[in-house]
PDB file of C-alpha atoms in Angstrom:
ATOM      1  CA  UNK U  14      33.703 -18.749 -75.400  1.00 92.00           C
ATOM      2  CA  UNK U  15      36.175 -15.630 -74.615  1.00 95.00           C
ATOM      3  CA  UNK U  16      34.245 -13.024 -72.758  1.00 97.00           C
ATOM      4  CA  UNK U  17      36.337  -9.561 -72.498  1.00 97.00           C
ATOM      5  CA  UNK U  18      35.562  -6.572 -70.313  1.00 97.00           C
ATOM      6  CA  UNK U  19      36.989  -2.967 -71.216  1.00 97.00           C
ATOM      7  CA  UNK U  20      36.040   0.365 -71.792  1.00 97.00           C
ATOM      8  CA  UNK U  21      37.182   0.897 -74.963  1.00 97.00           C
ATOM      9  CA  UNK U  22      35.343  -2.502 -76.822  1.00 97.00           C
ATOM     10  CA  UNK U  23      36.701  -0.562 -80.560  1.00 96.00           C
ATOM     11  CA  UNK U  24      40.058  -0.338 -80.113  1.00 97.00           C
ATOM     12  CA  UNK U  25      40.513  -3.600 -78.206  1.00 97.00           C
ATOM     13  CA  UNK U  26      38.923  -5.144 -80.957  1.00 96.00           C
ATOM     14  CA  UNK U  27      40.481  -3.451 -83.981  1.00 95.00           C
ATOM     15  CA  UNK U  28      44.129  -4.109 -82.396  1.00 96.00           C
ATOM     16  CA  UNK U  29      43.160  -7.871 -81.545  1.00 95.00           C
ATOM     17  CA  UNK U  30      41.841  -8.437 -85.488  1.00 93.00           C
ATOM     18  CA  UNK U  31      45.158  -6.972 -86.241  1.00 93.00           C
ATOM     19  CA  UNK U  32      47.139  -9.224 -84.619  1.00 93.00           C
ATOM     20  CA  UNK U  33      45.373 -12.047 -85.205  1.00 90.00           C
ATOM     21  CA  UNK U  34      43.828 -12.601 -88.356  1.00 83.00           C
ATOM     22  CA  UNK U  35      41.659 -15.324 -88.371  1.00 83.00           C
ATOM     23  CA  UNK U  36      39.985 -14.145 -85.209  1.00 90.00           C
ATOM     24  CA  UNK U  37      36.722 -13.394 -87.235  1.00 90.00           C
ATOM     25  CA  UNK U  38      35.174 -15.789 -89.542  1.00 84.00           C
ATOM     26  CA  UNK U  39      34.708 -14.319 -93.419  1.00 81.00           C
ATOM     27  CA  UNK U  40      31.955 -15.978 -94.857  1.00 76.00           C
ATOM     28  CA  UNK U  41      29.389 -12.961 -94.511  1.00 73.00           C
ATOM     29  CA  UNK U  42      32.121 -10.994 -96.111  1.00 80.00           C
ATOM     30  CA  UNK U  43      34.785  -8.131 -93.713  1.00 88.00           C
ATOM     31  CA  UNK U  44      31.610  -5.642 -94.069  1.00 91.00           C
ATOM     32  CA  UNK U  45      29.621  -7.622 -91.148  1.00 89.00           C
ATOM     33  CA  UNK U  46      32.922  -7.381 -89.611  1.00 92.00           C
ATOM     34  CA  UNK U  47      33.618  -3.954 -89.520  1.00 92.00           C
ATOM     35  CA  UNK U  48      30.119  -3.303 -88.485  1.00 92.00           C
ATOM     36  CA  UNK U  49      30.718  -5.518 -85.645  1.00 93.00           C
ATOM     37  CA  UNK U  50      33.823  -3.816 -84.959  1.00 93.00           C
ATOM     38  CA  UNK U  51      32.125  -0.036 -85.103  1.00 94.00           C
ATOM     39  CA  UNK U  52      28.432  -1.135 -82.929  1.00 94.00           C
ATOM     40  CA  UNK U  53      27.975   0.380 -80.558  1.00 93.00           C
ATOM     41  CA  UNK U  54      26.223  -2.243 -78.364  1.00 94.00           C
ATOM     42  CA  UNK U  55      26.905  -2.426 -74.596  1.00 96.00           C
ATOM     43  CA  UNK U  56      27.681  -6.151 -75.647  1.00 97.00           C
ATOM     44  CA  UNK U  57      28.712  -7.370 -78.587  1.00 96.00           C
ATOM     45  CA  UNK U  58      28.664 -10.629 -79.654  1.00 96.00           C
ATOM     46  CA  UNK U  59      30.556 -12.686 -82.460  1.00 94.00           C
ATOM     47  CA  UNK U  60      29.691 -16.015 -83.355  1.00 92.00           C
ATOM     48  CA  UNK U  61      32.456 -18.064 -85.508  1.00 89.00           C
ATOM     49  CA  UNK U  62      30.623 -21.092 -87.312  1.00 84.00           C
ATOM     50  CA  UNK U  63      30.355 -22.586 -90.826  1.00 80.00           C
ATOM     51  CA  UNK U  64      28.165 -25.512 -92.291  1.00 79.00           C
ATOM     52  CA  UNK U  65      29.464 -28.745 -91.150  1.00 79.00           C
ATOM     53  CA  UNK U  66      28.771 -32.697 -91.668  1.00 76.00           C
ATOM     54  CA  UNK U  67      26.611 -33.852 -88.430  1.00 72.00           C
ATOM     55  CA  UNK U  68      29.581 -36.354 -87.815  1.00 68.00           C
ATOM     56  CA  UNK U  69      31.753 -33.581 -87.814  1.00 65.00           C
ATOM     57  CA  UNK U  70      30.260 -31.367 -85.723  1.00 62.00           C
ATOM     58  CA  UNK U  71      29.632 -33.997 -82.845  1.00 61.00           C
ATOM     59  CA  UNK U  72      33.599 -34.297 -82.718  1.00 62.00           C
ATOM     60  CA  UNK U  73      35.237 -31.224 -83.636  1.00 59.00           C
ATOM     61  CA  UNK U  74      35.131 -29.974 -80.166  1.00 58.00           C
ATOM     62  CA  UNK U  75      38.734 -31.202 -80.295  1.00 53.00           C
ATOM     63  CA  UNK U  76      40.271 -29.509 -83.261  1.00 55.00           C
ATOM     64  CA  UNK U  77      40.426 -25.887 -83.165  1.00 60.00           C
ATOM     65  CA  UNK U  78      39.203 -24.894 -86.676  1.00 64.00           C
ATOM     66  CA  UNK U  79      36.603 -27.770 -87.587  1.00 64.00           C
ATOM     67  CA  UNK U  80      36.541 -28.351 -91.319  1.00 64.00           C
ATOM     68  CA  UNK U  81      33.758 -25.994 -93.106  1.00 73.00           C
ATOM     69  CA  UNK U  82      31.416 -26.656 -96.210  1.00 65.00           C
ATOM     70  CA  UNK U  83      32.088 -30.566 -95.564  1.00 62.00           C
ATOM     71  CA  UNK U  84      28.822 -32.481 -96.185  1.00 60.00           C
ATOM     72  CA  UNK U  85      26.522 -33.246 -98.502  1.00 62.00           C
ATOM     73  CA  UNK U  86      22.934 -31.398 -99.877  1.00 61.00           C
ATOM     74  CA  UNK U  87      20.278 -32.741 -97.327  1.00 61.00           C
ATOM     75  CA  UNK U  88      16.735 -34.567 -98.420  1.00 64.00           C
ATOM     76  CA  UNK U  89      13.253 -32.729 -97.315  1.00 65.00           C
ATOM     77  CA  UNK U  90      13.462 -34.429 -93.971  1.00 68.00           C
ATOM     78  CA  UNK U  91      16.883 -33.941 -92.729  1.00 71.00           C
ATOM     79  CA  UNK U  92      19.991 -31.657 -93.124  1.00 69.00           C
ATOM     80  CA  UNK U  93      23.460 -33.056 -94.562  1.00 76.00           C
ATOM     81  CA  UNK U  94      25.368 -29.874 -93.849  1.00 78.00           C
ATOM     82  CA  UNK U  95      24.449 -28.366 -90.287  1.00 77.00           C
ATOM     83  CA  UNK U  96      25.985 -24.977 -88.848  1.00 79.00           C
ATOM     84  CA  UNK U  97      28.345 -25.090 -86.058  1.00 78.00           C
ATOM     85  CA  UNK U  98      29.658 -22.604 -83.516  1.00 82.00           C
ATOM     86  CA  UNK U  99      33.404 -23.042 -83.108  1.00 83.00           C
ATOM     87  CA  UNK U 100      33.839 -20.030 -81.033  1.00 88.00           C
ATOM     88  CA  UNK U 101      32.164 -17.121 -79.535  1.00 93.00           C
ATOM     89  CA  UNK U 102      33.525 -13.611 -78.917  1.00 96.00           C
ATOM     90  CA  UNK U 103      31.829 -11.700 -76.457  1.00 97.00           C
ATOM     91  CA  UNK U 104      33.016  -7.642 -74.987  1.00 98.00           C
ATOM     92  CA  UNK U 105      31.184  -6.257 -72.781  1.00 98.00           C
ATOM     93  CA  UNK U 106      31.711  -2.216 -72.736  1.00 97.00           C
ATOM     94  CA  UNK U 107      32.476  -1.398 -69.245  1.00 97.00           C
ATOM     95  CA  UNK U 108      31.239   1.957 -69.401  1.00 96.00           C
ATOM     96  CA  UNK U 109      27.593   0.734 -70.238  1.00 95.00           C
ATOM     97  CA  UNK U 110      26.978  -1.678 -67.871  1.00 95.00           C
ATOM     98  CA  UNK U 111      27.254   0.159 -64.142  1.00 91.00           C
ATOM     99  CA  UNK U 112      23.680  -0.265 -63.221  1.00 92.00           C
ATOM    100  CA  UNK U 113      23.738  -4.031 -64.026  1.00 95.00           C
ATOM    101  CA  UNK U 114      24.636  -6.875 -61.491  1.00 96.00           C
ATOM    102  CA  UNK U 115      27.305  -9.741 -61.948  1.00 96.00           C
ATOM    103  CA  UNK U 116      24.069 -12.112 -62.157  1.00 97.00           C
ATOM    104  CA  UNK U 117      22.276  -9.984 -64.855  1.00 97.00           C
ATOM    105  CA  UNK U 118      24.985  -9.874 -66.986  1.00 97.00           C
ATOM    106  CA  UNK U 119      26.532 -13.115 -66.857  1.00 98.00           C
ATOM    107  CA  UNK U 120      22.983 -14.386 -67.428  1.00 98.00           C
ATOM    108  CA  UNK U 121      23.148 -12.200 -70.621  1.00 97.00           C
ATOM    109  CA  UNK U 122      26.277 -13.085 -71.717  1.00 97.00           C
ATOM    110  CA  UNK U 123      25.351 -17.347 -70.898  1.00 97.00           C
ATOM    111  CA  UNK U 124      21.943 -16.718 -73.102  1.00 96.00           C
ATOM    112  CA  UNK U 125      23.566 -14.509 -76.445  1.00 96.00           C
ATOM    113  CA  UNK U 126      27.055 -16.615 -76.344  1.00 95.00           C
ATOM    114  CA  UNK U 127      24.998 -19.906 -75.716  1.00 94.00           C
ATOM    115  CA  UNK U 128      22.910 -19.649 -79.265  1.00 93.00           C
ATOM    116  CA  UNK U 129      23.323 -17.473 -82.145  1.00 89.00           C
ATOM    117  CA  UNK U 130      19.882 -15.182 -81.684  1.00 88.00           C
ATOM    118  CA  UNK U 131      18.442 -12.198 -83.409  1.00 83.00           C
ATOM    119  CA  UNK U 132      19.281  -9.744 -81.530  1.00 75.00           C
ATOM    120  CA  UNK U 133      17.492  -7.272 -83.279  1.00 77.00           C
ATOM    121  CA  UNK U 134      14.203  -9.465 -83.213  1.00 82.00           C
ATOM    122  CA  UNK U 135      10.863  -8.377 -81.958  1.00 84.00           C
ATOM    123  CA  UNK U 136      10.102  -9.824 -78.542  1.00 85.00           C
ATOM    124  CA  UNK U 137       7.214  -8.875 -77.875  1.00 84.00           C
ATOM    125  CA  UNK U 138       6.501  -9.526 -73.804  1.00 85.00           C
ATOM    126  CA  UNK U 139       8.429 -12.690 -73.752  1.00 89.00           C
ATOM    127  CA  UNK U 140      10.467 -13.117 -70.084  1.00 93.00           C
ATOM    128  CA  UNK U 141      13.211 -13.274 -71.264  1.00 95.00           C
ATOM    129  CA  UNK U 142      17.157 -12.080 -70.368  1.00 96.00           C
ATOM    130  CA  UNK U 143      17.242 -10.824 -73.738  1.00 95.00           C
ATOM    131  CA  UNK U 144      15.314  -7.549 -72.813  1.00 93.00           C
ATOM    132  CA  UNK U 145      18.266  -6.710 -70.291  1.00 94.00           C
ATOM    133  CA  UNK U 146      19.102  -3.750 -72.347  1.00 92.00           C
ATOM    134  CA  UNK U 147      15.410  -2.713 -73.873  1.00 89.00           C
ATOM    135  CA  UNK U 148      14.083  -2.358 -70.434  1.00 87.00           C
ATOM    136  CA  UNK U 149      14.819   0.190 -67.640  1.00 87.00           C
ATOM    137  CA  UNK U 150      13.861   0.397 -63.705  1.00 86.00           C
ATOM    138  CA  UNK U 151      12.544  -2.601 -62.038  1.00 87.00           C
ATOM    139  CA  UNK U 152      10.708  -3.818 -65.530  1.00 88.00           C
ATOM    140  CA  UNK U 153      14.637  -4.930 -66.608  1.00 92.00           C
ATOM    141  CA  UNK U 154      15.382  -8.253 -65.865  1.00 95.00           C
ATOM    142  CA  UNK U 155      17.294  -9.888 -62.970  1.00 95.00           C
ATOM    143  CA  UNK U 156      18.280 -12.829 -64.625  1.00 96.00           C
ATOM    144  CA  UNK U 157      17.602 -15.760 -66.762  1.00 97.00           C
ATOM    145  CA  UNK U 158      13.856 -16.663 -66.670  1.00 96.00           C
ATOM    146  CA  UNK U 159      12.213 -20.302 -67.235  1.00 96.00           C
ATOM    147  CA  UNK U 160      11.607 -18.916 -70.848  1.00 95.00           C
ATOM    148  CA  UNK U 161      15.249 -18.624 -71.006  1.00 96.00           C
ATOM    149  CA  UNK U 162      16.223 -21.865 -69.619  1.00 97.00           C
ATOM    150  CA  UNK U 163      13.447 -23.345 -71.519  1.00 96.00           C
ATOM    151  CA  UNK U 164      14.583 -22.102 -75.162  1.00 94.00           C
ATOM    152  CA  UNK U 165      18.758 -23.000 -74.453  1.00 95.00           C
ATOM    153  CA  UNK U 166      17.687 -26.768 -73.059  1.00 95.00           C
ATOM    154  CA  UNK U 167      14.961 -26.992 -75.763  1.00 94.00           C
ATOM    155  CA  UNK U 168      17.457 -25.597 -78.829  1.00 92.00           C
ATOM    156  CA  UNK U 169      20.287 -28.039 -77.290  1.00 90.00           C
ATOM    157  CA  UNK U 170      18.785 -31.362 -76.933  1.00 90.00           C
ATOM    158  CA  UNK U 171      16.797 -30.330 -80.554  1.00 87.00           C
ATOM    159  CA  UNK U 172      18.070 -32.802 -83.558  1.00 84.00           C
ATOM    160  CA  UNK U 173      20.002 -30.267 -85.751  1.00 81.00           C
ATOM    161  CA  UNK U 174      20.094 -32.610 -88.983  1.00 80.00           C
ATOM    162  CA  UNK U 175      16.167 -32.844 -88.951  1.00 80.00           C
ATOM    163  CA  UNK U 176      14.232 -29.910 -90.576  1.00 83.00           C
ATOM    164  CA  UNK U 177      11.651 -29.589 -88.261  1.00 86.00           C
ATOM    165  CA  UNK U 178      14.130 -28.522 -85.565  1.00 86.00           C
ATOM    166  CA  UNK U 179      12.301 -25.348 -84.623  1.00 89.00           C
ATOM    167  CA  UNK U 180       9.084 -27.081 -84.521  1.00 92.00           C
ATOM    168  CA  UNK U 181      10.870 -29.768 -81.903  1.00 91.00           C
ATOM    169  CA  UNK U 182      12.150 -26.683 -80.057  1.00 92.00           C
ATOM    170  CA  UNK U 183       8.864 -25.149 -80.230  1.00 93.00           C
ATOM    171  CA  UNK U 184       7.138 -28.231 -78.374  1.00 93.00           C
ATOM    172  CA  UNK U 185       9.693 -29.026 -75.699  1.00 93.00           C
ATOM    173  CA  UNK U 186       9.206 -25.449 -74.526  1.00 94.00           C
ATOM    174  CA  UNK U 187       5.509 -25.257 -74.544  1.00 92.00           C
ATOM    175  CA  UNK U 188       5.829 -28.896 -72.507  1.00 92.00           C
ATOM    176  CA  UNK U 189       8.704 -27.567 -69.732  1.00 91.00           C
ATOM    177  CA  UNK U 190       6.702 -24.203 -69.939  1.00 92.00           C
ATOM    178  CA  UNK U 191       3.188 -25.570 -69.396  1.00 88.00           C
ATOM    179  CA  UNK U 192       4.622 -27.808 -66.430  1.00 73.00           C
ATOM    180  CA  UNK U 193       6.414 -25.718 -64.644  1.00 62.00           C
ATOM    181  CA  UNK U 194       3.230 -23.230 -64.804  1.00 57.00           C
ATOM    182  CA  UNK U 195       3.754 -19.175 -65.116  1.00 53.00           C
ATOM    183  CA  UNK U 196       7.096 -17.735 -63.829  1.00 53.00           C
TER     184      UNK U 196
END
């Protein structure tokens, strides 16, 4: 996870990717990149990952590259091929971010570098960090709620090689959720 904070996100970027070309995985094609490259999103957020074998992706922690498309087609119950995060680029414009706290944004950063979310998605009135940037005033968000903490301990004690993963991720939240009672 490489978290960079500057106050001109573009050009750091572009002259990074030109200096080192593998920085930015391909396999949604350089037209993702460039988008990523041209947002202009207080903080942006690149996930490198490919389809893996399970085995592989419990152990390639150690290698820096793991070794993509490896694996074989899965059954109805469970996944042969599974997709890993190898690393995570995070910048943070500097200019954007003034009326935020350490704790609000490293709780941002933690919860979009932590799992590979829709950033975009509709959220409806969930608690969640995510709205850091929707909200304004005392309605934003000072930090990671239980929803939060819920969803990343729920998504990463979830079996990733069994298809009903969001369903398990689904029910370990409603359980921590209902216990620990409204936030």
């Amino acid at each position: 996870l490489v978290i960079v904070l500057t106050p001109e996100p573009r050009q750091f970027l572009e002259d990074w990717w030109a200096e080192e070309h593998r920085l930015f995985n391909r396999d949604h094609g350089v037209a993702r990149i460039n988008r990523f490259l041209q947002s202009e999103e207080a903080v942006r957020v690149w996930h490198n990952s490919c389809p893996i074998s399970p085995v592989w992706a419990k152990t390639f922690t150690h290698r820096k590259f793991p070794p993509c498309y490896t694996g074989m087609p899965g059954s109805r119950l469970t996944w042969e091929t599974v997709r890993a995060i190898y690393s995570v680029i995070v910048v943070v414009d500097s200019r954007r971010i003034e009326d935020l706290t350490v704790g609000q944004l490293a709780d941002y950063v933690a919860m979009v570098g932590l799992a590979q979310v829709r950033r975009d998605s509709e959220l409806g009135q969930l608690p969640t960090i995510l709205r850091l940037f929707a909200e304004q005033g005392p309605a934003r968000p000072q930090g990671m709620s239980s929803w939060d903490k819920s969803f990343l301990e729920s998504l990463y004690r979830s079996d990733v090689t069994n298809v009903t993963q969001l369903t398990q991720i689904s029910t370990r939240m409603t359980q921590a959720l209902g216990a620990a009672g409204p936030e």
